[in-house]
PDB file of C-alpha atoms in Angstrom:
ATOM      1  CA  MET A   1     -17.990  22.301 -42.059  1.00  0.00           C
ATOM      2  CA  GLY A   2     -18.914  25.327 -44.201  1.00  0.00           C
ATOM      3  CA  GLY A   3     -22.171  27.234 -43.442  1.00  0.00           C
ATOM      4  CA  THR A   4     -22.418  26.993 -39.612  1.00  0.00           C
ATOM      5  CA  SER A   5     -19.885  27.633 -36.943  1.00  0.00           C
ATOM      6  CA  PRO A   6     -16.152  27.190 -37.883  1.00  0.00           C
ATOM      7  CA  CYS A   7     -14.112  24.534 -35.972  1.00  0.00           C
ATOM      8  CA  ALA A   8     -11.834  25.670 -33.113  1.00  0.00           C
ATOM      9  CA  SER A   9      -8.748  25.504 -35.279  1.00  0.00           C
ATOM     10  CA  CYS A  10     -10.147  27.749 -38.096  1.00  0.00           C
ATOM     11  CA  LYS A  11     -11.670  30.186 -35.375  1.00  0.00           C
ATOM     12  CA  LEU A  12      -8.407  30.550 -33.760  1.00  0.00           C
ATOM     13  CA  LEU A  13      -6.426  30.742 -36.927  1.00  0.00           C
ATOM     14  CA  ARG A  14      -9.130  33.376 -38.287  1.00  0.00           C
ATOM     15  CA  ARG A  15      -9.774  31.664 -41.661  1.00  0.00           C
ATOM     16  CA  ARG A  16     -12.817  30.016 -43.287  1.00  0.00           C
ATOM     17  CA  CYS A  17     -13.459  26.560 -42.161  1.00  0.00           C
ATOM     18  CA  ALA A  18     -13.844  24.464 -45.399  1.00  0.00           C
ATOM     19  CA  LYS A  19     -16.138  21.411 -45.761  1.00  0.00           C
ATOM     20  CA  ASP A  20     -13.020  19.174 -45.805  1.00  0.00           C
ATOM     21  CA  CYS A  21     -11.160  20.856 -42.994  1.00  0.00           C
ATOM     22  CA  ILE A  22      -8.795  18.336 -41.527  1.00  0.00           C
ATOM     23  CA  PHE A  23      -9.171  19.858 -37.967  1.00  0.00           C
ATOM     24  CA  ALA A  24     -13.121  20.064 -37.920  1.00  0.00           C
ATOM     25  CA  PRO A  25     -13.792  16.431 -36.859  1.00  0.00           C
ATOM     26  CA  TYR A  26     -11.167  16.693 -34.002  1.00  0.00           C
ATOM     27  CA  PHE A  27     -11.397  20.161 -32.742  1.00  0.00           C
ATOM     28  CA  PRO A  28     -15.155  21.186 -32.411  1.00  0.00           C
ATOM     29  CA  SER A  29     -15.985  24.981 -32.018  1.00  0.00           C
ATOM     30  CA  ASP A  30     -17.345  24.196 -28.721  1.00  0.00           C
ATOM     31  CA  ASP A  31     -13.904  23.200 -27.236  1.00  0.00           C
ATOM     32  CA  PRO A  32     -11.540  25.956 -28.408  1.00  0.00           C
ATOM     33  CA  GLN A  33      -8.966  25.483 -25.559  1.00  0.00           C
ATOM     34  CA  LYS A  34      -8.296  21.786 -27.003  1.00  0.00           C
ATOM     35  CA  PHE A  35      -7.038  23.194 -30.171  1.00  0.00           C
ATOM     36  CA  ALA A  36      -5.320  26.407 -28.597  1.00  0.00           C
ATOM     37  CA  ILE A  37      -2.925  24.360 -26.335  1.00  0.00           C
ATOM     38  CA  VAL A  38      -2.080  21.923 -29.156  1.00  0.00           C
ATOM     39  CA  HIS A  39      -1.410  24.896 -31.403  1.00  0.00           C
ATOM     40  CA  LYS A  40       0.714  26.579 -28.925  1.00  0.00           C
ATOM     41  CA  VAL A  41       3.065  23.482 -28.376  1.00  0.00           C
ATOM     42  CA  PHE A  42       3.166  21.849 -31.893  1.00  0.00           C
ATOM     43  CA  GLY A  43       1.653  24.533 -34.307  1.00  0.00           C
ATOM     44  CA  ALA A  44      -1.138  24.304 -36.548  1.00  0.00           C
ATOM     45  CA  SER A  45       0.743  23.518 -39.693  1.00  0.00           C
ATOM     46  CA  ASN A  46       2.608  20.519 -37.988  1.00  0.00           C
ATOM     47  CA  VAL A  47      -0.699  19.118 -36.436  1.00  0.00           C
ATOM     48  CA  GLY A  48      -2.259  19.108 -39.897  1.00  0.00           C
ATOM     49  CA  LYS A  49       0.652  17.709 -41.555  1.00  0.00           C
ATOM     50  CA  MET A  50       0.633  14.795 -38.755  1.00  0.00           C
ATOM     51  CA  LEU A  51      -3.232  14.321 -39.471  1.00  0.00           C
ATOM     52  CA  GLN A  52      -2.846  14.101 -43.092  1.00  0.00           C
ATOM     53  CA  GLU A  53      -0.376  11.251 -42.858  1.00  0.00           C
ATOM     54  CA  LEU A  54      -2.374   9.105 -40.936  1.00  0.00           C
ATOM     55  CA  PRO A  55      -5.280   6.952 -41.895  1.00  0.00           C
ATOM     56  CA  VAL A  56      -8.740   8.324 -41.143  1.00  0.00           C
ATOM     57  CA  HIS A  57      -9.306   5.472 -38.124  1.00  0.00           C
ATOM     58  CA  GLN A  58      -6.156   6.670 -36.383  1.00  0.00           C
ATOM     59  CA  ARG A  59      -6.418  10.325 -36.634  1.00  0.00           C
ATOM     60  CA  ALA A  60      -8.826  10.585 -33.293  1.00  0.00           C
ATOM     61  CA  ASP A  61      -6.335   8.669 -31.103  1.00  0.00           C
ATOM     62  CA  ALA A  62      -3.620  10.852 -32.649  1.00  0.00           C
ATOM     63  CA  VAL A  63      -5.338  14.098 -31.636  1.00  0.00           C
ATOM     64  CA  SER A  64      -5.941  12.659 -28.005  1.00  0.00           C
ATOM     65  CA  SER A  65      -2.021  11.802 -27.685  1.00  0.00           C
ATOM     66  CA  LEU A  66      -1.414  15.423 -29.097  1.00  0.00           C
ATOM     67  CA  VAL A  67      -3.844  17.005 -26.483  1.00  0.00           C
ATOM     68  CA  TYR A  68      -2.353  14.984 -23.709  1.00  0.00           C
ATOM     69  CA  GLU A  69       1.238  15.544 -24.586  1.00  0.00           C
ATOM     70  CA  ALA A  70       0.487  19.556 -25.147  1.00  0.00           C
ATOM     71  CA  ASN A  71      -1.116  19.756 -21.580  1.00  0.00           C
ATOM     72  CA  ALA A  72       1.857  17.769 -20.107  1.00  0.00           C
ATOM     73  CA  ARG A  73       4.376  20.258 -21.948  1.00  0.00           C
ATOM     74  CA  VAL A  74       2.555  23.163 -20.562  1.00  0.00           C
ATOM     75  CA  ARG A  75       2.996  21.895 -16.896  1.00  0.00           C
ATOM     76  CA  ASP A  76       6.327  20.687 -17.429  1.00  0.00           C
ATOM     77  CA  PRO A  77       8.000  22.174 -20.457  1.00  0.00           C
ATOM     78  CA  VAL A  78      11.218  20.319 -19.963  1.00  0.00           C
ATOM     79  CA  TYR A  79      10.110  16.687 -19.190  1.00  0.00           C
ATOM     80  CA  GLY A  80       6.454  16.530 -20.463  1.00  0.00           C
ATOM     81  CA  CYS A  81       4.866  13.307 -20.382  1.00  0.00           C
ATOM     82  CA  VAL A  82       8.095  11.497 -19.621  1.00  0.00           C
ATOM     83  CA  GLY A  83       8.352  13.387 -16.344  1.00  0.00           C
ATOM     84  CA  ALA A  84       4.893  12.170 -15.339  1.00  0.00           C
ATOM     85  CA  ILE A  85       5.539   8.654 -16.476  1.00  0.00           C
ATOM     86  CA  SER A  86       9.002   8.843 -14.476  1.00  0.00           C
ATOM     87  CA  TYR A  87       7.074  10.079 -11.424  1.00  0.00           C
ATOM     88  CA  LEU A  88       4.497   7.169 -11.542  1.00  0.00           C
ATOM     89  CA  GLN A  89       7.243   4.424 -11.868  1.00  0.00           C
ATOM     90  CA  ASN A  90       8.927   6.064  -8.677  1.00  0.00           C
ATOM     91  CA  GLN A  91       5.823   5.642  -6.921  1.00  0.00           C
ATOM     92  CA  VAL A  92       4.936   2.049  -8.190  1.00  0.00           C
ATOM     93  CA  SER A  93       8.734   1.323  -6.672  1.00  0.00           C
ATOM     94  CA  GLU A  94       8.045   2.792  -3.668  1.00  0.00           C
ATOM     95  CA  LEU A  95       4.868   1.140  -3.043  1.00  0.00           C
ATOM     96  CA  GLN A  96       6.439  -2.296  -4.022  1.00  0.00           C
ATOM     97  CA  MET A  97       9.088  -1.505  -1.248  1.00  0.00           C
ATOM     98  CA  GLN A  98       6.410  -1.030   1.253  1.00  0.00           C
ATOM     99  CA  LEU A  99       4.642  -3.757   0.394  1.00  0.00           C
ATOM    100  CA  ALA A 100       7.770  -6.189   0.690  1.00  0.00           C
ATOM    101  CA  VAL A 101       8.508  -4.555   4.105  1.00  0.00           C
ATOM    102  CA  ALA A 102       4.729  -5.249   5.170  1.00  0.00           C
ATOM    103  CA  GLN A 103       4.819  -8.859   4.157  1.00  0.00           C
ATOM    104  CA  ALA A 104       8.022  -9.286   6.030  1.00  0.00           C
ATOM    105  CA  GLU A 105       6.179  -7.802   8.874  1.00  0.00           C
ATOM    106  CA  ILE A 106       3.204 -10.183   8.509  1.00  0.00           C
ATOM    107  CA  LEU A 107       5.846 -13.271   8.307  1.00  0.00           C
ATOM    108  CA  CYS A 108       7.366 -12.081  11.440  1.00  0.00           C
ATOM    109  CA  ILE A 109       4.042 -11.539  13.500  1.00  0.00           C
ATOM    110  CA  GLN A 110       3.124 -15.120  12.136  1.00  0.00           C
ATOM    111  CA  MET A 111       6.409 -16.680  13.447  1.00  0.00           C
ATOM    112  CA  GLN A 112       5.671 -14.987  16.808  1.00  0.00           C
ATOM    113  CA  GLN A 113       2.371 -16.625  17.018  1.00  0.00           C
ATOM    114  CA  GLU A 114       3.548 -20.334  16.074  1.00  0.00           C
ATOM    115  CA  PRO A 115       3.620 -22.472  19.308  1.00  0.00           C
ATOM    116  CA  GLU A 116       7.349 -23.375  20.320  1.00  0.00           C
ATOM    117  CA  PRO A 117       8.281 -26.875  19.782  1.00  0.00           C
ATOM    118  CA  GLU A 118       9.071 -29.054  22.717  1.00  0.00           C
ATOM    119  CA  PRO A 119      12.700 -29.600  22.950  1.00  0.00           C
ATOM    120  CA  VAL A 120      13.809 -33.035  22.170  1.00  0.00           C
ATOM    121  CA  MET A 121      16.341 -34.405  24.683  1.00  0.00           C
ATOM    122  CA  GLU A 122      18.949 -36.155  22.683  1.00  0.00           C
ATOM    123  CA  ASN A 123      21.735 -35.895  25.327  1.00  0.00           C
ATOM    124  CA  PRO A 124      20.569 -37.393  28.800  1.00  0.00           C
ATOM    125  CA  GLU A 125      23.268 -35.836  30.606  1.00  0.00           C
ATOM    126  CA  LEU A 126      21.610 -32.395  30.271  1.00  0.00           C
ATOM    127  CA  ASP A 127      19.383 -30.929  32.906  1.00  0.00           C
ATOM    128  CA  PRO A 128      15.963 -31.439  32.007  1.00  0.00           C
ATOM    129  CA  ASN A 129      14.992 -28.236  33.685  1.00  0.00           C
ATOM    130  CA  GLN A 130      17.591 -26.200  31.476  1.00  0.00           C
ATOM    131  CA  LYS A 131      16.164 -24.098  28.899  1.00  0.00           C
ATOM    132  CA  PRO A 132      17.134 -25.211  25.406  1.00  0.00           C
ATOM    133  CA  TYR A 133      18.250 -21.944  24.152  1.00  0.00           C
ATOM    134  CA  SER A 134      20.037 -19.961  26.585  1.00  0.00           C
ATOM    135  CA  LEU A 135      22.632 -18.598  24.265  1.00  0.00           C
ATOM    136  CA  GLN A 136      20.663 -15.466  23.148  1.00  0.00           C
ATOM    137  CA  ASN A 137      19.699 -14.017  26.790  1.00  0.00           C
ATOM    138  CA  ASP A 138      16.679 -16.681  26.819  1.00  0.00           C
ATOM    139  CA  ILE A 139      15.242 -15.679  23.390  1.00  0.00           C
ATOM    140  CA  PRO A 140      14.237 -18.159  21.040  1.00  0.00           C
ATOM    141  CA  PRO A 141      16.289 -18.400  17.819  1.00  0.00           C
ATOM    142  CA  HIS A 142      13.954 -16.970  15.346  1.00  0.00           C
ATOM    143  CA  HIS A 143      12.851 -14.395  17.903  1.00  0.00           C
ATOM    144  CA  GLN A 144      15.975 -12.307  17.382  1.00  0.00           C
ATOM    145  CA  TYR A 145      14.905 -11.434  13.808  1.00  0.00           C
ATOM    146  CA  LEU A 146      11.403 -10.132  14.760  1.00  0.00           C
ATOM    147  CA  ASN A 147      12.572  -6.436  15.069  1.00  0.00           C
ATOM    148  CA  PHE A 148      14.278  -6.541  11.805  1.00  0.00           C
ATOM    149  CA  ALA A 149      11.254  -5.532   9.577  1.00  0.00           C
ATOM    150  CA  SER A 150      10.288  -2.422  11.614  1.00  0.00           C
ATOM    151  CA  SER A 151      13.884  -0.938  11.759  1.00  0.00           C
ATOM    152  CA  THR A 152      13.913  -1.737   8.131  1.00  0.00           C
ATOM    153  CA  SER A 153      10.739   0.138   7.329  1.00  0.00           C
ATOM    154  CA  ASN A 154      12.089   3.058   9.433  1.00  0.00           C
ATOM    155  CA  VAL A 155      15.127   3.304   7.367  1.00  0.00           C
ATOM    156  CA  ILE A 156      13.243   2.911   4.265  1.00  0.00           C
ATOM    157  CA  GLN A 157      10.988   5.657   5.198  1.00  0.00           C
ATOM    158  CA  ASP A 158      13.605   8.055   6.349  1.00  0.00           C
ATOM    159  CA  SER A 159      15.530   7.689   3.144  1.00  0.00           C
ATOM    160  CA  LEU A 160      12.370   8.079   1.013  1.00  0.00           C
ATOM    161  CA  GLN A 161      11.207  11.166   2.928  1.00  0.00           C
ATOM    162  CA  ARG A 162      14.618  12.950   1.816  1.00  0.00           C
ATOM    163  CA  GLU A 163      14.113  12.130  -1.717  1.00  0.00           C
ATOM    164  CA  SER A 164      11.905  14.229  -3.901  1.00  0.00           C
ATOM    165  CA  PHE A 165      10.865  14.385  -7.747  1.00  0.00           C
ATOM    166  CA  PHE A 166       9.691  17.525  -9.074  1.00  0.00           C
ATOM    167  CA  GLY A 167       9.742  19.074  -5.625  1.00  0.00           C
ATOM    168  CA  HIS A 168       7.177  16.603  -4.444  1.00  0.00           C
ATOM    169  CA  ASP A 169       7.888  14.543  -1.313  1.00  0.00           C
ATOM    170  CA  MET A 170       7.759  10.588  -2.171  1.00  0.00           C
ATOM    171  CA  VAL A 171       6.571   9.807   1.289  1.00  0.00           C
ATOM    172  CA  SER A 172       4.147  11.901   3.368  1.00  0.00           C
TER     173      SER A 172
END
């Protein structure tokens, strides 16, 4: 950069910003926090070495990744980005489970709304006034399963409420 304002790196490290400063294109002076956090987590020397080893067209993406990882490491020093990814994967799994339960409930509601077929009298000795399904307390055979989805939903919800990840409830 020379003559004008030094880049955020040179300003933080209190050195003169050369024309060929490897940090200048990626850490402008108007965003000093960007370099400060990367420097705090990775160190200026390591970042400089990483950038020098990369082709010029990949350096901007590398800096973006370093900034993202540094921010994640400051928020969660142990897991960093992996913690965030794991949390999001758990949320996806939970939502897939909720979707499956909802689809099962929809299927049950659709089955409830289907008209009952007229019983076919195969044995003429049976009383025509007798209901065809009296084994289950006069409940049609498929209706005995209708409460399954809602009870499954409650069990799943209760177990998920007890689980937590980084102190956050998975289900509110």
